mmCIF file of C-alpha atoms in Angstrom:
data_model
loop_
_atom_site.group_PDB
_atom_site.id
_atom_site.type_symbol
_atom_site.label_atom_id
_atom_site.label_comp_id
_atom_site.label_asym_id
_atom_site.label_seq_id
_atom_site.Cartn_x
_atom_site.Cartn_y
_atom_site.Cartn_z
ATOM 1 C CA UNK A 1 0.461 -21.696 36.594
ATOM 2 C CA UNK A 2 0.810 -18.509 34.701
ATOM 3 C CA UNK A 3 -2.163 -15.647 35.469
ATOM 4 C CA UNK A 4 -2.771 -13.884 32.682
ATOM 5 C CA UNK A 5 -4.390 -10.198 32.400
ATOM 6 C CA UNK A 6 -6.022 -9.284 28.916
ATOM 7 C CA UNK A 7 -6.545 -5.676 27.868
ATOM 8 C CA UNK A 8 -8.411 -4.261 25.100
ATOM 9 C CA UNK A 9 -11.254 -1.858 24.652
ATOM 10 C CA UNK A 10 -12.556 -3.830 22.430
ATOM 11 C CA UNK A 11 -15.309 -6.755 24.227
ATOM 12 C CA UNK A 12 -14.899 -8.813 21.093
ATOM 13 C CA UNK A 13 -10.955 -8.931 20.734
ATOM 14 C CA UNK A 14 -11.476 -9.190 24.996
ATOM 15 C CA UNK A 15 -13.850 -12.463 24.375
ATOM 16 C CA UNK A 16 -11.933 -13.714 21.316
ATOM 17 C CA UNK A 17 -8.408 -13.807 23.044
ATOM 18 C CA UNK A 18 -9.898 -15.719 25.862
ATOM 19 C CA UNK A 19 -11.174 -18.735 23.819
ATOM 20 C CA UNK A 20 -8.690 -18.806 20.901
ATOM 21 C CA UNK A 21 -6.317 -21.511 22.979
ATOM 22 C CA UNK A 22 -7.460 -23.833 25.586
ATOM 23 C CA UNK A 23 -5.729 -21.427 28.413
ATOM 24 C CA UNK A 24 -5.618 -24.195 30.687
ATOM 25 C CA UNK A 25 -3.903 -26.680 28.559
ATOM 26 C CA UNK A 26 -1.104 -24.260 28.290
ATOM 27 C CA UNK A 27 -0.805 -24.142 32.425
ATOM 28 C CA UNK A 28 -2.060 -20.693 31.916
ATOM 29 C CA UNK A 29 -5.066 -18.970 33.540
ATOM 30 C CA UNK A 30 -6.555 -15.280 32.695
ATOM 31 C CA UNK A 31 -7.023 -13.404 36.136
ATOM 32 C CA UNK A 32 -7.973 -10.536 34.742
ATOM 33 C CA UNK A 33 -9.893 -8.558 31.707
ATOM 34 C CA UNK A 34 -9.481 -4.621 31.787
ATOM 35 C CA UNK A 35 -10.806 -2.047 28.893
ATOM 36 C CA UNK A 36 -7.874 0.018 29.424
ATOM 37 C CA UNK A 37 -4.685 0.674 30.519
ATOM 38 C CA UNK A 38 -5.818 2.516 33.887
ATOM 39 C CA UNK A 39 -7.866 -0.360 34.417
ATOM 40 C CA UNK A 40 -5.172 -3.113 34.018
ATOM 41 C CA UNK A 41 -3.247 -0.327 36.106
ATOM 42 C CA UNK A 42 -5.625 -0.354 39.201
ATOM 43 C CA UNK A 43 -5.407 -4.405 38.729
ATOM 44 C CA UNK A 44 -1.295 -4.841 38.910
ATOM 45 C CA UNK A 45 -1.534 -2.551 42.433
ATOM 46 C CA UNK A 46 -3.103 -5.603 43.790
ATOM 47 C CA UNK A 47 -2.994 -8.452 41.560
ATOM 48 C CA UNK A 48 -0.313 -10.767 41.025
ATOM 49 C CA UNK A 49 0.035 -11.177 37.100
ATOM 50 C CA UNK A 50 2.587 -12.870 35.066
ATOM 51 C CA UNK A 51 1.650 -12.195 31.352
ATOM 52 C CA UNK A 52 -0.211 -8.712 30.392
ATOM 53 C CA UNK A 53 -1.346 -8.880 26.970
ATOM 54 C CA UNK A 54 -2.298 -5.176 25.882
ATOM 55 C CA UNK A 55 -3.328 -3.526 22.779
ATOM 56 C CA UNK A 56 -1.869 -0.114 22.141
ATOM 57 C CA UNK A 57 -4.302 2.732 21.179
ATOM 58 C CA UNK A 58 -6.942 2.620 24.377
ATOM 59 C CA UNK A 59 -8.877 5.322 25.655
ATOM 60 C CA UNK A 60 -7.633 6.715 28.882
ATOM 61 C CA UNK A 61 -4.716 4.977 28.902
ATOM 62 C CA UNK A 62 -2.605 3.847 26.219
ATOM 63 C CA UNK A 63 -0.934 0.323 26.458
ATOM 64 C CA UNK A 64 2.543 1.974 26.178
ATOM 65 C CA UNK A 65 1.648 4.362 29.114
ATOM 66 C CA UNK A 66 0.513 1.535 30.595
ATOM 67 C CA UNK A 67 3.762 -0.503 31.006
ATOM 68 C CA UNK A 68 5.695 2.814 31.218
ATOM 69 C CA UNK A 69 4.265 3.197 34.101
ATOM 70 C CA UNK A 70 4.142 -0.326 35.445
ATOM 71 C CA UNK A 71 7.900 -0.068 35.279
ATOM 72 C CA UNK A 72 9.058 3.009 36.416
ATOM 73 C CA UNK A 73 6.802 2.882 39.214
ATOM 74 C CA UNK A 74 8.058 -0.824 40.190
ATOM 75 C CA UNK A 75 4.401 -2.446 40.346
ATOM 76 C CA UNK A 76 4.997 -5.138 38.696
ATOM 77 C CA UNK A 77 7.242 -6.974 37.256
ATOM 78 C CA UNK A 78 5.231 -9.198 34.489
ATOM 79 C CA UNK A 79 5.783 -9.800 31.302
ATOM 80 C CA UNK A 80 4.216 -7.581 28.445
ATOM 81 C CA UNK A 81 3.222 -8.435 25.037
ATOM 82 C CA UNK A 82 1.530 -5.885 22.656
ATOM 83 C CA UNK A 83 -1.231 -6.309 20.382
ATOM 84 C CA UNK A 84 -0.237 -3.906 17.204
ATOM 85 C CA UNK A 85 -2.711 -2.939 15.032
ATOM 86 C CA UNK A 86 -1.072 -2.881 11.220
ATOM 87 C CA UNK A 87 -1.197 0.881 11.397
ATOM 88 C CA UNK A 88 1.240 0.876 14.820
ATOM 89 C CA UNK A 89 3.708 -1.671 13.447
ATOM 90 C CA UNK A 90 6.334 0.854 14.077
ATOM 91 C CA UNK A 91 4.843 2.291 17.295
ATOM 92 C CA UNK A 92 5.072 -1.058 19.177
ATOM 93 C CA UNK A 93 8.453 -1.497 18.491
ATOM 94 C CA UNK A 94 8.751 1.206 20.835
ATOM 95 C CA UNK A 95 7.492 -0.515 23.464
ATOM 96 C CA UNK A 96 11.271 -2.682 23.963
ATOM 97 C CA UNK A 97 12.941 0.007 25.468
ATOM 98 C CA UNK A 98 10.041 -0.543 28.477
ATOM 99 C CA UNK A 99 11.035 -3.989 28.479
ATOM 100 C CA UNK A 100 8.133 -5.593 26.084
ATOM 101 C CA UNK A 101 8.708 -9.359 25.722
ATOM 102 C CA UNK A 102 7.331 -9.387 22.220
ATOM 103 C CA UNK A 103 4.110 -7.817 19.632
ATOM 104 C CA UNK A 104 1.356 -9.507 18.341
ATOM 105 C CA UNK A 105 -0.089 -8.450 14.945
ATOM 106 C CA UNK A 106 -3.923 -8.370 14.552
ATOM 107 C CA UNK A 107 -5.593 -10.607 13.921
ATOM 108 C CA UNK A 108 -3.958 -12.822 16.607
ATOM 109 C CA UNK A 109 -3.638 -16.611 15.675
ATOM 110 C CA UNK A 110 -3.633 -19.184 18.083
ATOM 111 C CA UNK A 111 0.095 -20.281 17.213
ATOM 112 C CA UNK A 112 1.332 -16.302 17.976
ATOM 113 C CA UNK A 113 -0.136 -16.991 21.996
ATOM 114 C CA UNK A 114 1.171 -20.066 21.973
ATOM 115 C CA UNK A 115 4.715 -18.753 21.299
ATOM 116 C CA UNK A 116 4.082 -15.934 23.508
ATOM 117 C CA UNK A 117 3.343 -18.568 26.311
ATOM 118 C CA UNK A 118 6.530 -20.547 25.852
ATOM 119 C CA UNK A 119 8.437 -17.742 26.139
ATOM 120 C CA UNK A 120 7.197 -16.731 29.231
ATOM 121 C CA UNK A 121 7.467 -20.426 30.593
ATOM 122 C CA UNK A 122 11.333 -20.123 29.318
ATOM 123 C CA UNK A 123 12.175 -16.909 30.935
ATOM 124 C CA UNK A 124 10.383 -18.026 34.025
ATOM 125 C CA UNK A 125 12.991 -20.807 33.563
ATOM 126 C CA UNK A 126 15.795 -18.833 33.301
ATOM 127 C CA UNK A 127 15.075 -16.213 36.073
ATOM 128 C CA UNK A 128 14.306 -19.265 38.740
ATOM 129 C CA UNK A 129 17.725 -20.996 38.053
ATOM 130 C CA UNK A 130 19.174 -17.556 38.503
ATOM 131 C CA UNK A 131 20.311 -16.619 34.762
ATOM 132 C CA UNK A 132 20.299 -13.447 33.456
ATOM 133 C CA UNK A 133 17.310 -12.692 30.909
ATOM 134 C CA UNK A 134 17.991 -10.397 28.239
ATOM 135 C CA UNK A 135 15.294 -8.746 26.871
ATOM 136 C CA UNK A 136 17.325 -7.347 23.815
ATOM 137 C CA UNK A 137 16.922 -11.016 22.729
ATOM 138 C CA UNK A 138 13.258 -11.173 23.635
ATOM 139 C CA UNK A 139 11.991 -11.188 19.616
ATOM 140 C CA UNK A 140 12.470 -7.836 18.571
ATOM 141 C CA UNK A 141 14.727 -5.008 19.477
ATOM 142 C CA UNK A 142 15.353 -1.248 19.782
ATOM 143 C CA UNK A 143 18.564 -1.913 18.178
ATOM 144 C CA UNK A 144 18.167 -3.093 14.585
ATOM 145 C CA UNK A 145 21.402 -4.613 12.779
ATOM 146 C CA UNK A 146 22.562 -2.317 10.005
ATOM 147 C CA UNK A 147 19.716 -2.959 7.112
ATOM 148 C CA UNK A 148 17.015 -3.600 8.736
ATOM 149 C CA UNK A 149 14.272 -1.080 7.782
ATOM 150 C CA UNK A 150 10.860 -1.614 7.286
ATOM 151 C CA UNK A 151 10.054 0.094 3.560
ATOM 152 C CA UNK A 152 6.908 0.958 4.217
ATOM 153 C CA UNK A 153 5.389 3.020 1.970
ATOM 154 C CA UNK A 154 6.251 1.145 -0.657
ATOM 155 C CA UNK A 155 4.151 -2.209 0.805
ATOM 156 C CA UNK A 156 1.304 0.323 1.861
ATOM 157 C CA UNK A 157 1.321 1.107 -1.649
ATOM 158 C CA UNK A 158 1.122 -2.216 -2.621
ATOM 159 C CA UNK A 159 -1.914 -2.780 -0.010
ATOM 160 C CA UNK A 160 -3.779 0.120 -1.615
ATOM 161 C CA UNK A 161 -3.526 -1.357 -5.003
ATOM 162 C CA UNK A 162 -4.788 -4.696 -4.228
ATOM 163 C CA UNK A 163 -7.537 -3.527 -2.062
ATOM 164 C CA UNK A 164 -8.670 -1.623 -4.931
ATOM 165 C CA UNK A 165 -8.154 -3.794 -7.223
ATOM 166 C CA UNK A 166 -6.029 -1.142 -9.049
ATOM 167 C CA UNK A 167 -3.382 -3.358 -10.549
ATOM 168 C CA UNK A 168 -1.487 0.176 -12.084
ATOM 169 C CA UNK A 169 -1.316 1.441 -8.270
ATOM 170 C CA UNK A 170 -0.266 -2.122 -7.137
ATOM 171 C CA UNK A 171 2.412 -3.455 -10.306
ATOM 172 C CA UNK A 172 4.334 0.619 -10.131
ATOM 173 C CA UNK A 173 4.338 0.260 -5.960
ATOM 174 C CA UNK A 174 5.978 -3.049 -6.470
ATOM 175 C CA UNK A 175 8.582 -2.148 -8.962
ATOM 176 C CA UNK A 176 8.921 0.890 -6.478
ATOM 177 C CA UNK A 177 9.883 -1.727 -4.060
ATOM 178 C CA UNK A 178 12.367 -3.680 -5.719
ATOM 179 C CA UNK A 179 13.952 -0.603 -7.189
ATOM 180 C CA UNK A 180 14.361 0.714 -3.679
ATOM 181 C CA UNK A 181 16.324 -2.302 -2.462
ATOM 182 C CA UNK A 182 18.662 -3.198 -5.819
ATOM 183 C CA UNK A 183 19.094 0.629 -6.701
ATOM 184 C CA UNK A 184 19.760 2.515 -3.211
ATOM 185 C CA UNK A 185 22.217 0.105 -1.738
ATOM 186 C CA UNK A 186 19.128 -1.656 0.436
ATOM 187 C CA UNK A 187 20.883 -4.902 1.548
ATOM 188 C CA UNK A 188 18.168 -6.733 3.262
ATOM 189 C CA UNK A 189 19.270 -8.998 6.207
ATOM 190 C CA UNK A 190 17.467 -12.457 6.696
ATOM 191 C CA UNK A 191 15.372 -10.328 9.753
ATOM 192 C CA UNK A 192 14.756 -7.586 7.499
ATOM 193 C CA UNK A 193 13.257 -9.403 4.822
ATOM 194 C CA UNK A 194 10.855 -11.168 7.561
ATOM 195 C CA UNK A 195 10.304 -8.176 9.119
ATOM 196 C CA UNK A 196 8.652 -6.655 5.576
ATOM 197 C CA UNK A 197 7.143 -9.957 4.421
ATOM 198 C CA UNK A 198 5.349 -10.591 7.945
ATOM 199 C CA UNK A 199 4.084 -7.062 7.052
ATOM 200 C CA UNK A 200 2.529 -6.894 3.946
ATOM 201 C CA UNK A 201 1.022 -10.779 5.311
ATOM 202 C CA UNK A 202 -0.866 -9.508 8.261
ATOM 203 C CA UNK A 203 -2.012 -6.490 6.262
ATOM 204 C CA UNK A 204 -3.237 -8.444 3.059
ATOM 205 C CA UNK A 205 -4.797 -11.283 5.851
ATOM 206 C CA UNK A 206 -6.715 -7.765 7.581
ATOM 207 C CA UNK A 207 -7.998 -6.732 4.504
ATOM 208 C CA UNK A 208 -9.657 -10.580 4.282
ATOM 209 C CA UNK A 209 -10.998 -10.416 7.825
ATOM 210 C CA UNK A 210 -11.850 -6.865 7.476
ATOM 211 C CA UNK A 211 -14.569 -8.107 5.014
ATOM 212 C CA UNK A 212 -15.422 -11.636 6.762
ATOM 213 C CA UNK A 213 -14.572 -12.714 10.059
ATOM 214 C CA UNK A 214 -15.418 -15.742 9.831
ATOM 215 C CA UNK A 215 -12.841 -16.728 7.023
ATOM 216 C CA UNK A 216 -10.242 -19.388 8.003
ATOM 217 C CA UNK A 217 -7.000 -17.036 9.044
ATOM 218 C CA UNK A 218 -4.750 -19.825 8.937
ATOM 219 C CA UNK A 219 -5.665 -21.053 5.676
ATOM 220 C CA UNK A 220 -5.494 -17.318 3.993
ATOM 221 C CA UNK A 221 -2.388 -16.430 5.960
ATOM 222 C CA UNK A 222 -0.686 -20.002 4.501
ATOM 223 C CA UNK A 223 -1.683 -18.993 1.697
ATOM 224 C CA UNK A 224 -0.201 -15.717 1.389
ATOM 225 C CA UNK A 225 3.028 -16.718 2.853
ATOM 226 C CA UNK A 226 3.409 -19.155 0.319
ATOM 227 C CA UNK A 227 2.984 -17.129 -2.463
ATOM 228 C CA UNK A 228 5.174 -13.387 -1.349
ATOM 229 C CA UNK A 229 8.551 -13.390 -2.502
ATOM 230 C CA UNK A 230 10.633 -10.812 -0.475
ATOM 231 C CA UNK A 231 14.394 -12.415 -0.522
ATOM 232 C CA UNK A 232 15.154 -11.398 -4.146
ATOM 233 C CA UNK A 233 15.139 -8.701 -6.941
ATOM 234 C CA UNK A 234 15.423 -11.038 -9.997
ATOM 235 C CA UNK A 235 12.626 -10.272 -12.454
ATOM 236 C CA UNK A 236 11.163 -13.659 -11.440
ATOM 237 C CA UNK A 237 10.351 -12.226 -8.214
ATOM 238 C CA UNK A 238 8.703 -8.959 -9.378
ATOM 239 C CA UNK A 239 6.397 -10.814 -12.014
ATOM 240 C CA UNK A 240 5.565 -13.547 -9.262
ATOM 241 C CA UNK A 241 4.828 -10.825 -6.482
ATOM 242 C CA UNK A 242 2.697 -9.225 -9.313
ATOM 243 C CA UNK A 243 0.971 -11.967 -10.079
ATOM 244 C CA UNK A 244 -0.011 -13.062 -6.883
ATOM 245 C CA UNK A 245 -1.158 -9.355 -6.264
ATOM 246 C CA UNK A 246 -3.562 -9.590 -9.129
ATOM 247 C CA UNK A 247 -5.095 -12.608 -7.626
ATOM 248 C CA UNK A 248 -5.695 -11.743 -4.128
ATOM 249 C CA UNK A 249 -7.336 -8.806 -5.352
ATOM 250 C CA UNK A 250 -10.049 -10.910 -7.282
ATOM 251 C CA UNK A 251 -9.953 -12.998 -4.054
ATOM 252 C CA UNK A 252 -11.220 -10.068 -1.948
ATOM 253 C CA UNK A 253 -13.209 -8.771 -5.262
ATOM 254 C CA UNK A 254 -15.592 -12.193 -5.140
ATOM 255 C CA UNK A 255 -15.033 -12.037 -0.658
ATOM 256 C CA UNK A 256 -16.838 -8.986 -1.006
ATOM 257 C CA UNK A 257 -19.860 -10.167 -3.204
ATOM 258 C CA UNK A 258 -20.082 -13.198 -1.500
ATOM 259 C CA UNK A 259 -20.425 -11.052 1.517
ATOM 260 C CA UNK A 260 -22.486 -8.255 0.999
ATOM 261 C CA UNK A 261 -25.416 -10.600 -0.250
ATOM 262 C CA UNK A 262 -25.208 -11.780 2.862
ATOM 263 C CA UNK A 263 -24.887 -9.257 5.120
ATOM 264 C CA UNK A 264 -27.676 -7.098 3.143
ATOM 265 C CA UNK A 265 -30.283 -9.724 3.474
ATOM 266 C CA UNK A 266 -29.244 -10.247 7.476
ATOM 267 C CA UNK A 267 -29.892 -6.554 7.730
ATOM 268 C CA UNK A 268 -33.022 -6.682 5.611
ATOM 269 C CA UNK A 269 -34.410 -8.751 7.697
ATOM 270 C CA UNK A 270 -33.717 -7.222 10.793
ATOM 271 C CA UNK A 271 -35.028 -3.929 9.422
ATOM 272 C CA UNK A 272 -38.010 -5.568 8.829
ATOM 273 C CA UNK A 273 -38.531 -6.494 12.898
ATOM 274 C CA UNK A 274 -36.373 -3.545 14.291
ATOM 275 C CA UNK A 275 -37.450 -0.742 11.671
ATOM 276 C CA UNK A 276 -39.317 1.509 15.147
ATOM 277 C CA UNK A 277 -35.457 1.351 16.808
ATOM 278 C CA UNK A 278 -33.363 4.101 16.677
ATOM 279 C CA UNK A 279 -30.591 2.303 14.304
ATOM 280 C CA UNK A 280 -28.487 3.876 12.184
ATOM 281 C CA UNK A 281 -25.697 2.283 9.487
ATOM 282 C CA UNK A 282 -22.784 2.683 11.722
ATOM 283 C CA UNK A 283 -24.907 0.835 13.919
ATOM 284 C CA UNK A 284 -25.009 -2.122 11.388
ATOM 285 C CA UNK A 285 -21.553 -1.846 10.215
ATOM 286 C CA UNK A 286 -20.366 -2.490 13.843
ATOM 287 C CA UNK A 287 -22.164 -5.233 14.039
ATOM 288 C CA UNK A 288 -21.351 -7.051 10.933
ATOM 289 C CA UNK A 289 -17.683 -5.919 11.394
ATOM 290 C CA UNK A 290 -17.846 -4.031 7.563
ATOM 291 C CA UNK A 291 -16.611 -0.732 6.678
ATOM 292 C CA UNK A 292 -19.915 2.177 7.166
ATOM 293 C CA UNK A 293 -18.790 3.804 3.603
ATOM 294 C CA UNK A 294 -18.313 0.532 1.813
ATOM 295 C CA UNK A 295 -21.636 -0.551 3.668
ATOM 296 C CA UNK A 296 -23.465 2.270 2.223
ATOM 297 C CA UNK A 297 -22.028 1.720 -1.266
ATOM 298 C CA UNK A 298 -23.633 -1.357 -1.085
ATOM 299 C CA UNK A 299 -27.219 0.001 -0.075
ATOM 300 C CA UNK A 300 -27.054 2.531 -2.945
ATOM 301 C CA UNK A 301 -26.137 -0.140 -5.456
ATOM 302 C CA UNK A 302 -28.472 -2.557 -4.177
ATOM 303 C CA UNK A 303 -31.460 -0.924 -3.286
ATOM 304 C CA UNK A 304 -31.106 2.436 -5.493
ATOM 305 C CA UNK A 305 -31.124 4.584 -2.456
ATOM 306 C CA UNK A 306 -28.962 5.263 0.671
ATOM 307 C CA UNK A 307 -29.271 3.667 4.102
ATOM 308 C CA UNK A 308 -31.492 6.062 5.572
ATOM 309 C CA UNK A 309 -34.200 6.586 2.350
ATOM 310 C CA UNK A 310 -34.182 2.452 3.068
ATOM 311 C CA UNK A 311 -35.034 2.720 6.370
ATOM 312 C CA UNK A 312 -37.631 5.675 5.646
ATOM 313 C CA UNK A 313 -39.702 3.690 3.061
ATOM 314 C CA UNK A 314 -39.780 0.384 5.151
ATOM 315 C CA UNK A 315 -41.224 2.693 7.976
ATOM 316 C CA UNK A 316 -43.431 4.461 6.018
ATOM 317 C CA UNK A 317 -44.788 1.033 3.976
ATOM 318 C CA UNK A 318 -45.156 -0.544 7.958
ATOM 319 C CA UNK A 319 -47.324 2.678 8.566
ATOM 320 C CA UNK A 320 -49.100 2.134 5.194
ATOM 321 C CA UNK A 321 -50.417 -0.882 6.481
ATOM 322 C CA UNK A 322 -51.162 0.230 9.478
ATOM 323 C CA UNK A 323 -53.035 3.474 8.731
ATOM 324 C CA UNK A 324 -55.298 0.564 6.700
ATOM 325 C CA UNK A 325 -55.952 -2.049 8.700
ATOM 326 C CA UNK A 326 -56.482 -0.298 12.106
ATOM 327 C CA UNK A 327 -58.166 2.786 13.825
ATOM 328 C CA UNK A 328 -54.654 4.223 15.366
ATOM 329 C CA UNK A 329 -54.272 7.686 15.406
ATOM 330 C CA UNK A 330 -52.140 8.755 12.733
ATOM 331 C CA UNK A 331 -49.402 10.341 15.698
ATOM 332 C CA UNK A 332 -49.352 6.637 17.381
ATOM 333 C CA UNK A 333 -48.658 5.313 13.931
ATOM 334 C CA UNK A 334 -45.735 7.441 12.907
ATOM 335 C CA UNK A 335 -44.334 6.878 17.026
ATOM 336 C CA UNK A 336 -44.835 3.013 16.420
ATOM 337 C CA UNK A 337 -42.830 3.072 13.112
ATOM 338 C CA UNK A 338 -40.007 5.277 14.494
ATOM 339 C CA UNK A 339 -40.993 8.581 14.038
ATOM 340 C CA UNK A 340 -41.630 10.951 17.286
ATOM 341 C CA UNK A 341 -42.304 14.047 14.862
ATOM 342 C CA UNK A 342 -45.503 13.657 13.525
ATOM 343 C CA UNK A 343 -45.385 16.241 11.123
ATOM 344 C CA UNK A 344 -41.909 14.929 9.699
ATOM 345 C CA UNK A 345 -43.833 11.449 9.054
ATOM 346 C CA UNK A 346 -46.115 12.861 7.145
ATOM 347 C CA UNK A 347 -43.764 15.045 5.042
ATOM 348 C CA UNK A 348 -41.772 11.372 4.618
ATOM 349 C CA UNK A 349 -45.151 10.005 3.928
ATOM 350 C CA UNK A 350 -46.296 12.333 1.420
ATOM 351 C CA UNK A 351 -42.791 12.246 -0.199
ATOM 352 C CA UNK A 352 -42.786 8.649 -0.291
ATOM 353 C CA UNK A 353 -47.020 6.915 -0.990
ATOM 354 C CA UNK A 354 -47.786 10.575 -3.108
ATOM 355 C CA UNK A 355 -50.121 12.215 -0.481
ATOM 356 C CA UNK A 356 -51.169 12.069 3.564
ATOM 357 C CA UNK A 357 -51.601 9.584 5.946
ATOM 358 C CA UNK A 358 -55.341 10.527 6.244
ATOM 359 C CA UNK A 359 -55.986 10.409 2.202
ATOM 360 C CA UNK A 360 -54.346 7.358 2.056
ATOM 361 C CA UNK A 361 -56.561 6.039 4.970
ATOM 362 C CA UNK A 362 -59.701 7.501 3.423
ATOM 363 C CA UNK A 363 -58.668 5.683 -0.017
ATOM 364 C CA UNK A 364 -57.152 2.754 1.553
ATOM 365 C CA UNK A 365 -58.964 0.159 -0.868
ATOM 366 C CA UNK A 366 -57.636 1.895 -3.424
ATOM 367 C CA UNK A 367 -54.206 2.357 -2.686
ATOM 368 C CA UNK A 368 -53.678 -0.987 -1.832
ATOM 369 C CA UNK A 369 -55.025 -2.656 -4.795
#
């Protein structure tokens, strides 16, 4: 049986890692769940662990820091695999020289633990028969062959385009690319062409999740794969890359209006329950996993007015109804709608229903007609 320790400060990548494979069917079993690296730490002093799976960037301590330390102070001697956001592709490469088994790109798919596991079942193998395991062969290595570089800002450029649907930004960053690799001598070995296609996949596949979660990876990923030439600079190539480009970017273009309906009448309808709490659009975007700009973008084109002018007039239209149809004080009202200022709900009130909470009281036939 393999024991397993997960770390992440995030409780939904935490939850999600534990459920994406049937653990058990894979003679595997998760020990341990730590938000950090001191945590995980703390657990290796006294656990026995075979498999740490660690993201990177952690408060307190990093993952890196966390194996660094694992190794140099001999307290364990388990295998590590790194989560890598797409930003820290680079950065977790750094990782091998602490002896990292291997990195897993976010989102993780059920087929990258899987691997993960066998290789941990094969070196577990190899060390009980008394061979010699060799980490420079454990999936990637501090010592790339002669070509292999990762270009980049060329395929960030590429990313930007298509997120923005800017096909200028996108078709010049992908000529940019191919002009980079025929014109400066680039010859791209077999791992160095995987090593920038698997990038620009898992960052196109982010951008999808990024906007629903609940999208089939596997499918979009296939998808992608299928469709990103990276082993050639014939003009073929370019226009297919380019053409491909254009498409995902409509793909994420409709993604997003498909969501946002959605996820503006979920959060319409919990305003209209929740509107007293103390919530604010970061709050929201958390939840729904959506970007807080692009989240207010949509409240301003949706509802003419930003987050918190939406939240202020379904308040004020709850305390409208309120100041009618019951004898409340007027400084209950405005602290069972949200507000614990009673003179800033009744500056919000006359802004908003044209004059105060009394008058509108005093007139309430009239005003409510």
């Amino acid at each position: 049986m393999i024991k397993v320790m997960l770390v992440d400060d995030e409780p939904f990548i935490l939850e999600g890692l534990s459920v994406l494979i049937d653990w058990k069917e894979y003679d595997c079993m998760i020990v341990a769940k730590a938000s950090n690296g001191e945590e995980a730490l703390e657990y290796l002093k006294q656990g026995d662990v075979d498999l740490v799976i660690t993201d990177i960037k952690m408060p307190v301590m990093t993952g890196i820091e966390l194996i660094r330390t694992a190794r140099e102070e001999g307290l364990s001697s388990a295998y590590f695999v790194i989560l890598s956001g797409y930003n820290d592709f680079q950065y977790a490469q750094s990782a091998i020289k602490y002896e990292a088994l291997d990195y897993l790109l976010k989102p993780v798919s059920a087929d990258g633990l899987i691997e993960v596991i066998d290789k941990v079942k094969n070196k577990k193998r190899a060390t009980q028969s008394g061979e010699v395991v060799n980490y420079e062969n454990s999936g990637i290595s501090d010592r790339p062959e002669q070509g292999t570089v990762l270009l980049k800002d060329e395929l960030d450029g590429i990313i930007q385009g298509i997120e923005h649907n800017d096909r200028n930004k996108t078709n010049s960053s992908i000529d940019a690319l191919f002009l980079k690799i025929s014109e400066e001598g680039i010859a791209l070995s077999e791992q160095a062409i995987n090593v920038n296609k698997h990038y620009l996949i898992f960052r196109l596949l982010h951008l999808a999740v990024e906007l629903d979660e609940s999208i089939n990876q596997e499918v979009v990923m296939m998808y992608i794969s299928d469709n990103i030439l990276m082993n050639g600079t014939e003009m073929g190539s370019i226009l297919h890359l380019k053409q491909f480009a254009a498409e995902y970017a409509r793909y994420l273009v409709n993604l997003r209006s498909t969501v946002s309906k959605g996820v503006l009448h979920d959060i319409e309808k919990e305003l209209n329950v929740n509107y007293a709490q103390n919530i604010t659009l970061k709050d929201f975007a958390a939840k729904y996993y959506v970007n807080s700009s692009y989240l207010g973008q949509l409240f301003r084109k949706q509802y003419g007015m930003s987050f918190r002018e939406y939240l202020n007039s379904v308040r004020i239209n709850k305390a409208a109804s309120l100041l009618i149809k019951t004898d409340e004080k007027i400084g209950r009202i405005a602290e069972s709608v949200g507000y614990h200022d009673t003179d800033y709900f009744i500056d919000k009130f006359i802004a908003i229903k044209g004059c105060t909470p009394s008058k509108y009281r005093k007139n309430g036939s009239e005003f409510s007609n």
